[in-house]
Short mmCIF file of N, CA and C in Angstrom, two decimals:
data_model
loop_
_atom_site.label_atom_id
_atom_site.label_comp_id
_atom_site.label_asym_id
_atom_site.label_seq_id
_atom_site.Cartn_x
_atom_site.Cartn_y
_atom_site.Cartn_z
N UNK A 1 -19.08 -23.20 -7.06
CA UNK A 1 -17.77 -22.51 -7.80
C UNK A 1 -16.42 -22.59 -7.15
N UNK A 2 -15.48 -22.93 -7.43
CA UNK A 2 -14.04 -21.72 -6.34
C UNK A 2 -13.76 -20.68 -7.17
N UNK A 3 -13.49 -19.89 -6.65
CA UNK A 3 -12.61 -18.65 -7.24
C UNK A 3 -12.02 -18.69 -7.82
N UNK A 4 -11.13 -17.94 -8.45
CA UNK A 4 -10.36 -17.88 -9.49
C UNK A 4 -9.31 -17.21 -8.57
N UNK A 5 -8.22 -17.51 -8.56
CA UNK A 5 -7.08 -16.15 -7.37
C UNK A 5 -6.54 -15.54 -8.87
N UNK A 6 -6.67 -13.93 -9.02
CA UNK A 6 -6.20 -13.74 -10.11
C UNK A 6 -5.09 -12.92 -10.30
N UNK A 7 -3.87 -13.40 -9.28
CA UNK A 7 -2.91 -13.38 -9.17
C UNK A 7 -2.77 -14.36 -9.13
N UNK A 8 -3.28 -15.09 -8.64
CA UNK A 8 -2.41 -16.74 -9.29
C UNK A 8 -2.29 -17.29 -10.67
N UNK A 9 -3.34 -16.37 -11.42
CA UNK A 9 -3.64 -16.72 -12.80
C UNK A 9 -2.84 -15.94 -13.47
N UNK A 10 -2.74 -14.97 -13.44
CA UNK A 10 -1.72 -14.29 -14.69
C UNK A 10 -0.53 -13.35 -13.73
N UNK A 11 0.20 -14.51 -12.97
CA UNK A 11 1.05 -14.00 -12.31
C UNK A 11 1.95 -12.99 -12.52
N UNK A 12 2.41 -12.35 -13.96
CA UNK A 12 2.72 -12.11 -14.48
C UNK A 12 2.33 -10.04 -13.94
N UNK A 13 0.73 -10.06 -14.44
CA UNK A 13 0.20 -8.62 -13.72
C UNK A 13 0.23 -9.02 -12.80
N UNK A 14 0.17 -9.76 -11.60
CA UNK A 14 0.24 -9.28 -10.38
C UNK A 14 1.93 -8.74 -9.82
N UNK A 15 2.96 -9.68 -10.75
CA UNK A 15 4.14 -8.82 -10.40
C UNK A 15 4.27 -7.59 -10.96
N UNK A 16 3.79 -6.93 -12.03
CA UNK A 16 4.01 -6.01 -12.66
C UNK A 16 2.95 -5.06 -11.53
N UNK A 17 1.46 -5.38 -10.72
CA UNK A 17 1.32 -4.68 -9.73
C UNK A 17 2.16 -4.62 -8.83
N UNK A 18 2.68 -5.52 -7.73
CA UNK A 18 3.94 -5.78 -7.10
C UNK A 18 5.06 -4.54 -7.03
N UNK A 19 5.38 -5.07 -8.67
CA UNK A 19 6.54 -3.40 -8.63
C UNK A 19 5.98 -1.95 -8.82
N UNK A 20 4.70 -1.99 -9.28
CA UNK A 20 4.38 -0.54 -9.44
C UNK A 20 4.11 -0.19 -7.89
N UNK A 21 3.62 -1.28 -6.84
CA UNK A 21 3.54 -0.63 -5.81
C UNK A 21 4.78 -0.61 -4.82
N UNK A 22 6.02 -1.10 -5.31
CA UNK A 22 6.78 -0.51 -4.77
C UNK A 22 7.58 0.35 -5.29
N UNK A 23 7.99 1.42 -6.38
CA UNK A 23 7.93 2.53 -7.43
C UNK A 23 6.99 3.59 -6.52
N UNK A 24 5.82 3.53 -5.95
CA UNK A 24 4.90 3.73 -5.50
C UNK A 24 5.45 4.41 -4.17
N UNK A 25 5.67 3.40 -3.34
CA UNK A 25 6.67 3.49 -2.07
C UNK A 25 7.19 4.72 -1.85
N UNK A 26 7.95 4.06 -3.44
CA UNK A 26 9.63 4.95 -2.96
C UNK A 26 8.89 6.58 -3.73
N UNK A 27 7.97 6.74 -4.41
CA UNK A 27 7.49 7.70 -4.92
C UNK A 27 7.46 8.48 -3.12
N UNK A 28 6.83 7.85 -2.26
CA UNK A 28 5.65 8.57 -1.35
C UNK A 28 6.71 8.80 -0.37
N UNK A 29 8.03 8.42 0.11
CA UNK A 29 9.01 7.96 0.98
C UNK A 29 9.71 9.35 0.11
N UNK A 30 10.35 9.77 -0.77
CA UNK A 30 11.15 11.24 -1.78
C UNK A 30 10.11 11.79 -1.31
N UNK A 31 8.96 11.63 -1.47
CA UNK A 31 7.62 13.28 -1.10
C UNK A 31 7.45 13.62 0.47
N UNK A 32 8.39 12.57 1.18
CA UNK A 32 8.37 12.92 1.99
C UNK A 32 7.18 12.62 3.17
N UNK A 33 6.28 11.66 2.78
CA UNK A 33 4.61 11.12 3.34
C UNK A 33 4.78 10.20 4.30
N UNK A 34 4.51 10.73 5.46
CA UNK A 34 4.93 10.31 6.92
C UNK A 34 4.46 8.53 6.37
N UNK A 35 5.50 7.07 7.15
CA UNK A 35 5.32 5.86 6.87
C UNK A 35 3.86 5.41 7.00
N UNK A 36 3.59 6.06 8.43
CA UNK A 36 2.55 6.16 9.29
C UNK A 36 1.38 6.30 8.44
N UNK A 37 1.31 7.65 7.66
CA UNK A 37 -0.13 8.26 6.81
C UNK A 37 0.15 7.24 5.87
N UNK A 38 0.99 6.45 5.59
CA UNK A 38 0.96 5.52 4.33
C UNK A 38 0.33 4.59 4.09
N UNK A 39 0.06 3.55 5.25
CA UNK A 39 -0.52 2.58 5.59
C UNK A 39 -2.01 3.51 6.19
N UNK A 40 -2.11 4.29 6.78
CA UNK A 40 -3.13 4.89 7.24
C UNK A 40 -4.08 5.38 5.64
N UNK A 41 -3.36 5.65 4.60
CA UNK A 41 -3.95 5.50 3.65
C UNK A 41 -4.42 4.11 3.00
N UNK A 42 -3.83 3.61 2.39
CA UNK A 42 -4.04 1.90 2.79
C UNK A 42 -5.75 1.57 3.64
N UNK A 43 -4.81 2.16 4.64
CA UNK A 43 -6.01 1.18 5.85
C UNK A 43 -7.57 1.88 5.16
N UNK A 44 -6.98 3.34 4.93
CA UNK A 44 -8.86 3.78 4.66
C UNK A 44 -9.68 3.75 3.34
N UNK A 45 -8.18 3.21 2.49
CA UNK A 45 -8.49 2.89 0.93
C UNK A 45 -9.89 2.04 1.14
N UNK A 46 -9.21 0.72 2.22
CA UNK A 46 -9.83 -0.51 2.15
C UNK A 46 -11.37 -0.69 3.08
N UNK A 47 -11.20 0.51 3.96
CA UNK A 47 -12.43 0.02 4.66
C UNK A 47 -13.50 0.65 3.22
N UNK A 48 -12.86 1.64 3.16
CA UNK A 48 -14.44 2.06 2.22
C UNK A 48 -14.18 1.07 1.09
N UNK A 49 -14.11 -0.09 1.05
CA UNK A 49 -13.83 -0.57 -0.50
C UNK A 49 -14.09 -2.78 0.35
N UNK A 50 -13.92 -2.46 1.64
CA UNK A 50 -14.21 -3.26 2.35
C UNK A 50 -13.41 -4.61 1.80
N UNK A 51 -12.26 -4.91 1.93
CA UNK A 51 -11.14 -5.76 2.04
C UNK A 51 -10.92 -5.83 2.90
N UNK A 52 -11.77 -7.11 3.52
CA UNK A 52 -11.01 -7.58 5.27
C UNK A 52 -9.38 -8.20 4.70
N UNK A 53 -9.11 -8.57 3.96
CA UNK A 53 -8.20 -8.78 3.73
C UNK A 53 -6.74 -7.77 3.85
N UNK A 54 -7.24 -6.93 3.43
CA UNK A 54 -5.98 -5.69 3.12
C UNK A 54 -5.99 -4.82 4.29
N UNK A 55 -7.22 -5.16 5.39
CA UNK A 55 -7.55 -3.79 6.29
C UNK A 55 -7.22 -5.11 7.21
N UNK A 56 -6.95 -5.66 7.05
CA UNK A 56 -5.68 -7.41 7.87
C UNK A 56 -4.82 -6.17 8.10
N UNK A 57 -4.29 -7.22 6.51
CA UNK A 57 -2.29 -6.65 6.52
C UNK A 57 -2.15 -5.33 7.00
N UNK A 58 -2.83 -4.26 6.28
CA UNK A 58 -2.21 -2.96 6.96
C UNK A 58 -2.97 -2.90 8.25
N UNK A 59 -3.24 -3.22 9.20
CA UNK A 59 -3.55 -2.80 10.31
C UNK A 59 -2.47 -3.58 11.04
N UNK A 60 -2.03 -4.31 10.76
CA UNK A 60 -0.08 -4.98 11.39
C UNK A 60 0.10 -3.91 10.65
N UNK A 61 0.27 -4.01 9.47
CA UNK A 61 1.83 -2.79 9.42
C UNK A 61 1.86 -1.61 9.79
N UNK A 62 0.44 -1.34 10.12
CA UNK A 62 0.61 0.15 10.19
C UNK A 62 0.84 -0.03 12.31
N UNK A 63 0.41 -1.40 13.18
CA UNK A 63 0.34 -1.17 14.14
C UNK A 63 2.16 -1.74 14.43
N UNK A 64 2.68 -2.53 13.50
CA UNK A 64 4.44 -2.89 13.70
C UNK A 64 5.42 -1.03 13.37
N UNK A 65 4.51 -0.54 12.66
CA UNK A 65 5.30 0.96 12.69
C UNK A 65 4.99 1.52 13.61
N UNK A 66 4.45 1.55 14.56
CA UNK A 66 4.17 2.48 15.57
C UNK A 66 3.15 3.03 15.69
N UNK A 67 2.22 2.79 14.85
CA UNK A 67 0.46 3.56 14.76
C UNK A 67 0.34 3.70 16.01
N UNK A 68 -0.67 4.27 16.01
CA UNK A 68 -1.69 4.28 17.56
C UNK A 68 -2.70 3.57 17.33
N UNK A 69 -3.02 2.76 18.09
CA UNK A 69 -4.44 1.67 18.12
C UNK A 69 -5.50 2.83 18.27
N UNK A 70 -5.47 3.89 18.79
CA UNK A 70 -6.81 4.82 18.87
C UNK A 70 -6.71 5.63 17.88
N UNK A 71 -5.90 6.02 16.77
CA UNK A 71 -6.41 6.41 15.12
C UNK A 71 -6.51 5.72 14.89
N UNK A 72 -5.90 4.25 14.19
CA UNK A 72 -6.79 3.18 13.53
C UNK A 72 -8.35 3.00 13.64
N UNK A 73 -8.49 2.63 15.03
CA UNK A 73 -9.97 2.70 15.71
C UNK A 73 -10.99 4.39 15.26
N UNK A 74 -10.25 5.09 15.09
CA UNK A 74 -11.73 6.28 14.45
C UNK A 74 -10.77 6.17 12.96
N UNK A 75 -9.92 5.70 12.29
CA UNK A 75 -10.02 6.54 11.16
C UNK A 75 -11.35 6.55 10.14
N UNK A 76 -12.44 5.87 10.50
CA UNK A 76 -13.34 6.36 9.53
C UNK A 76 -14.22 7.39 9.71
N UNK A 77 -13.58 7.94 11.33
CA UNK A 77 -14.11 9.23 11.37
C UNK A 77 -13.30 10.37 11.80
N UNK A 78 -12.00 9.95 10.71
CA UNK A 78 -10.89 11.06 11.01
C UNK A 78 -11.30 11.88 11.12
N UNK A 79 -12.53 12.95 10.38
CA UNK A 79 -12.38 14.40 9.78
C UNK A 79 -13.71 14.90 11.26
N UNK A 80 -13.54 14.05 12.64
CA UNK A 80 -14.47 14.07 13.27
C UNK A 80 -12.97 14.12 14.48
N UNK A 81 -12.10 13.95 14.58
CA UNK A 81 -10.95 13.92 15.72
C UNK A 81 -10.44 15.01 15.28
N UNK A 82 -9.61 14.80 16.32
CA UNK A 82 -8.46 16.13 16.53
C UNK A 82 -7.16 15.14 16.56
N UNK A 83 -7.28 13.45 16.34
CA UNK A 83 -5.89 13.00 16.49
C UNK A 83 -5.16 13.23 15.39
N UNK A 84 -5.83 13.74 14.27
CA UNK A 84 -5.21 13.75 12.51
C UNK A 84 -4.51 15.57 12.65
N UNK A 85 -2.85 15.08 11.85
CA UNK A 85 -2.36 16.60 11.24
C UNK A 85 -3.51 17.16 10.17
N UNK A 86 -2.87 18.30 10.00
CA UNK A 86 -3.59 18.81 8.67
C UNK A 86 -2.85 17.83 7.01
N UNK A 87 -2.05 17.86 7.53
CA UNK A 87 -1.16 16.55 6.35
C UNK A 87 -2.82 15.35 6.14
N UNK A 88 -2.31 15.19 7.30
CA UNK A 88 -3.34 13.87 7.57
C UNK A 88 -4.12 13.79 6.60
N UNK A 89 -5.28 14.70 7.16
CA UNK A 89 -6.69 15.25 6.90
C UNK A 89 -6.63 15.53 5.42
N UNK A 90 -5.33 16.50 5.00
CA UNK A 90 -5.90 16.53 3.28
C UNK A 90 -5.58 15.43 2.83
N UNK A 91 -4.25 14.47 2.66
CA UNK A 91 -4.30 13.42 2.38
C UNK A 91 -5.45 12.42 2.42
N UNK A 92 -5.80 12.24 3.38
CA UNK A 92 -7.00 11.55 3.79
C UNK A 92 -8.44 11.92 3.01
N UNK A 93 -8.02 13.50 2.72
CA UNK A 93 -9.70 13.79 2.31
C UNK A 93 -9.49 13.04 1.08
N UNK A 94 -8.57 13.29 -0.29
CA UNK A 94 -8.32 12.94 -1.11
C UNK A 94 -8.21 11.39 -1.47
N UNK A 95 -7.98 11.01 -0.75
CA UNK A 95 -7.65 9.30 -0.65
C UNK A 95 -8.80 8.77 -1.29
N UNK A 96 -9.94 9.34 -0.22
CA UNK A 96 -11.59 9.24 0.05
C UNK A 96 -11.72 9.76 -1.38
N UNK A 97 -11.84 11.05 -2.07
CA UNK A 97 -12.42 11.56 -3.35
C UNK A 97 -12.22 10.06 -4.38
N UNK A 98 -10.67 9.99 -4.57
CA UNK A 98 -9.70 8.90 -5.23
C UNK A 98 -10.84 7.36 -5.34
N UNK A 99 -11.12 7.03 -3.98
CA UNK A 99 -11.70 5.73 -3.60
C UNK A 99 -12.94 5.92 -4.08
N UNK A 100 -13.52 7.11 -3.72
CA UNK A 100 -15.27 7.32 -4.06
C UNK A 100 -15.05 8.20 -5.28
N UNK A 101 -14.20 7.22 -6.81
CA UNK A 101 -14.38 8.76 -7.57
C UNK A 101 -16.61 7.98 -8.68
N UNK A 102 -17.21 7.27 -8.43
CA UNK A 102 -18.81 6.88 -8.94
C UNK A 102 -19.24 7.99 -8.47
N UNK A 103 -19.01 8.36 -7.14
CA UNK A 103 -19.88 9.04 -6.39
C UNK A 103 -19.53 10.51 -6.26
N UNK A 104 -18.49 11.23 -8.03
CA UNK A 104 -18.53 12.79 -8.01
C UNK A 104 -17.76 12.47 -8.43
N UNK A 105 -16.36 11.94 -8.89
CA UNK A 105 -15.30 12.07 -9.15
C UNK A 105 -14.39 13.10 -8.00
N UNK A 106 -13.05 13.19 -8.40
CA UNK A 106 -12.53 13.91 -7.37
C UNK A 106 -12.22 15.86 -8.04
N UNK A 107 -13.39 15.79 -7.05
CA UNK A 107 -13.79 17.70 -6.62
C UNK A 107 -12.83 18.65 -6.89
N UNK A 108 -13.07 19.82 -7.96
CA UNK A 108 -12.25 20.61 -7.31
C UNK A 108 -12.04 20.83 -6.47
N UNK A 109 -12.88 20.79 -5.02
CA UNK A 109 -12.67 21.42 -4.03
C UNK A 109 -12.18 20.19 -2.66
N UNK A 110 -12.53 18.86 -3.13
CA UNK A 110 -10.93 17.66 -2.64
C UNK A 110 -9.67 18.11 -3.10
N UNK A 111 -9.68 18.20 -4.28
CA UNK A 111 -8.14 18.28 -4.90
C UNK A 111 -7.08 19.99 -4.38
N UNK A 112 -7.89 21.18 -4.24
CA UNK A 112 -7.93 21.94 -4.14
C UNK A 112 -7.44 22.49 -2.45
N UNK A 113 -7.97 21.63 -1.71
CA UNK A 113 -8.20 21.11 -0.34
C UNK A 113 -6.10 20.45 -0.14
N UNK A 114 -6.44 19.63 -0.74
CA UNK A 114 -5.42 18.47 -0.59
C UNK A 114 -4.17 20.00 -1.40
N UNK A 115 -4.19 20.37 -2.25
CA UNK A 115 -3.11 20.85 -2.91
C UNK A 115 -2.61 22.29 -2.43
N UNK A 116 -3.56 22.86 -1.05
CA UNK A 116 -3.06 23.79 -0.04
C UNK A 116 -2.02 23.12 0.91
N UNK A 117 -2.41 22.02 1.13
CA UNK A 117 -1.50 21.64 2.57
C UNK A 117 -0.49 20.20 1.76
N UNK A 118 -0.68 19.82 0.76
CA UNK A 118 0.61 18.74 0.07
C UNK A 118 0.97 19.60 -1.06
N UNK A 119 2.14 18.68 -1.04
CA UNK A 119 3.39 19.52 -2.72
C UNK A 119 2.82 18.77 -3.60
N UNK A 120 3.29 19.17 -4.70
CA UNK A 120 2.64 18.19 -5.94
C UNK A 120 2.88 17.32 -5.53
N UNK A 121 4.57 16.97 -5.26
CA UNK A 121 5.10 15.31 -5.46
C UNK A 121 4.10 14.31 -4.16
N UNK A 122 3.64 15.78 -3.05
CA UNK A 122 3.15 14.83 -2.00
C UNK A 122 1.23 13.93 -2.98
N UNK A 123 0.99 15.32 -3.57
CA UNK A 123 -0.52 14.96 -3.83
C UNK A 123 -0.31 14.02 -5.10
N UNK A 124 0.05 13.66 -5.52
CA UNK A 124 1.09 12.78 -6.52
C UNK A 124 0.80 11.12 -5.93
N UNK A 125 1.66 11.41 -5.29
CA UNK A 125 1.84 10.20 -4.12
C UNK A 125 0.73 9.40 -3.78
N UNK A 126 0.16 10.51 -3.14
CA UNK A 126 -0.79 10.01 -2.37
C UNK A 126 -2.37 9.16 -3.56
N UNK A 127 -1.91 10.51 -4.93
CA UNK A 127 -2.92 9.73 -5.16
C UNK A 127 -2.86 8.49 -5.83
N UNK A 128 -1.37 7.90 -6.44
CA UNK A 128 -1.17 6.99 -6.60
C UNK A 128 -0.95 5.11 -5.70
N UNK A 129 -0.73 5.81 -4.28
CA UNK A 129 -0.84 4.96 -3.40
C UNK A 129 -2.42 4.66 -3.23
N UNK A 130 -3.31 5.54 -3.69
CA UNK A 130 -4.28 4.75 -3.28
C UNK A 130 -5.26 4.46 -4.42
N UNK A 131 -4.73 4.97 -5.95
CA UNK A 131 -4.80 4.07 -6.82
C UNK A 131 -4.22 2.66 -6.99
N UNK A 132 -3.08 2.06 -6.70
CA UNK A 132 -2.53 0.51 -6.49
C UNK A 132 -2.95 0.47 -4.89
N UNK A 133 -3.96 0.59 -3.97
CA UNK A 133 -4.53 0.11 -2.67
C UNK A 133 -5.75 -0.13 -3.50
N UNK A 134 -7.13 0.93 -3.92
CA UNK A 134 -7.51 0.47 -5.14
C UNK A 134 -7.48 -1.21 -5.70
N UNK A 135 -6.19 -1.36 -6.39
CA UNK A 135 -6.53 -2.30 -7.08
C UNK A 135 -6.16 -3.52 -6.55
N UNK A 136 -5.05 -3.51 -5.85
CA UNK A 136 -5.28 -4.77 -4.42
C UNK A 136 -6.28 -4.93 -4.10
N UNK A 137 -7.35 -3.85 -3.53
CA UNK A 137 -8.26 -4.19 -3.29
C UNK A 137 -9.68 -5.33 -3.83
N UNK A 138 -9.12 -4.77 -5.27
CA UNK A 138 -10.37 -5.56 -6.17
C UNK A 138 -9.64 -6.80 -6.51
N UNK A 139 -7.85 -6.90 -6.25
CA UNK A 139 -8.09 -8.45 -7.00
C UNK A 139 -8.58 -9.20 -5.75
N UNK A 140 -7.52 -8.42 -4.13
CA UNK A 140 -8.63 -9.80 -3.22
C UNK A 140 -9.88 -9.45 -2.45
N UNK A 141 -10.50 -9.09 -3.68
CA UNK A 141 -11.52 -8.80 -3.00
C UNK A 141 -12.55 -9.98 -4.10
N UNK A 142 -12.34 -9.86 -5.33
CA UNK A 142 -12.73 -10.65 -6.59
C UNK A 142 -11.87 -12.10 -6.84
N UNK A 143 -10.94 -12.11 -6.18
CA UNK A 143 -10.08 -14.03 -5.35
C UNK A 143 -10.66 -14.38 -4.34
N UNK A 144 -11.88 -13.43 -3.48
CA UNK A 144 -11.71 -13.57 -2.25
C UNK A 144 -10.95 -14.64 -1.53
N UNK A 145 -10.02 -13.02 -1.39
CA UNK A 145 -8.56 -14.07 -0.96
C UNK A 145 -8.93 -14.51 1.14
N UNK A 146 -9.05 -15.37 1.48
CA UNK A 146 -9.26 -16.00 3.11
C UNK A 146 -9.08 -15.07 4.26
N UNK A 147 -10.38 -14.90 5.21
CA UNK A 147 -9.29 -13.97 6.21
C UNK A 147 -10.42 -14.46 6.81
N UNK A 148 -9.34 -14.80 8.45
CA UNK A 148 -9.56 -15.89 10.00
C UNK A 148 -8.79 -16.96 10.43
N UNK A 149 -9.07 -18.21 10.78
CA UNK A 149 -9.17 -18.99 11.39
C UNK A 149 -7.83 -19.32 10.65
#
């Protein structure tokens, strides 16, 4: 049976998600989040969710914006490297906690670690970026967006 592309099936809902994503991008920029970090957050969320379509898209976007191939390569092991700043680490930790909510919700430790480094606007922007990315991952995975030749 052919998968239903839920974005095409309900285009108004998909357009609303795109509009939300644009609003969140503006909030992230206004909060002072580095555009490279924004792409890394999208990538890390998509890695956790196993969304090949979004991984390809945001790897290309990160590289186009000037992200280092080395940082992309070690992103799943970000905590074990010296490639990431304190801000990057705080945001990535929070992104993982939000994406992995079923494994224990966003703990006070994870939230407080982010809040110790990021401003309230940045914490909120990271949370919204990850929330929207999780939604896009679910749309692509459910619809089986094709990736390949």
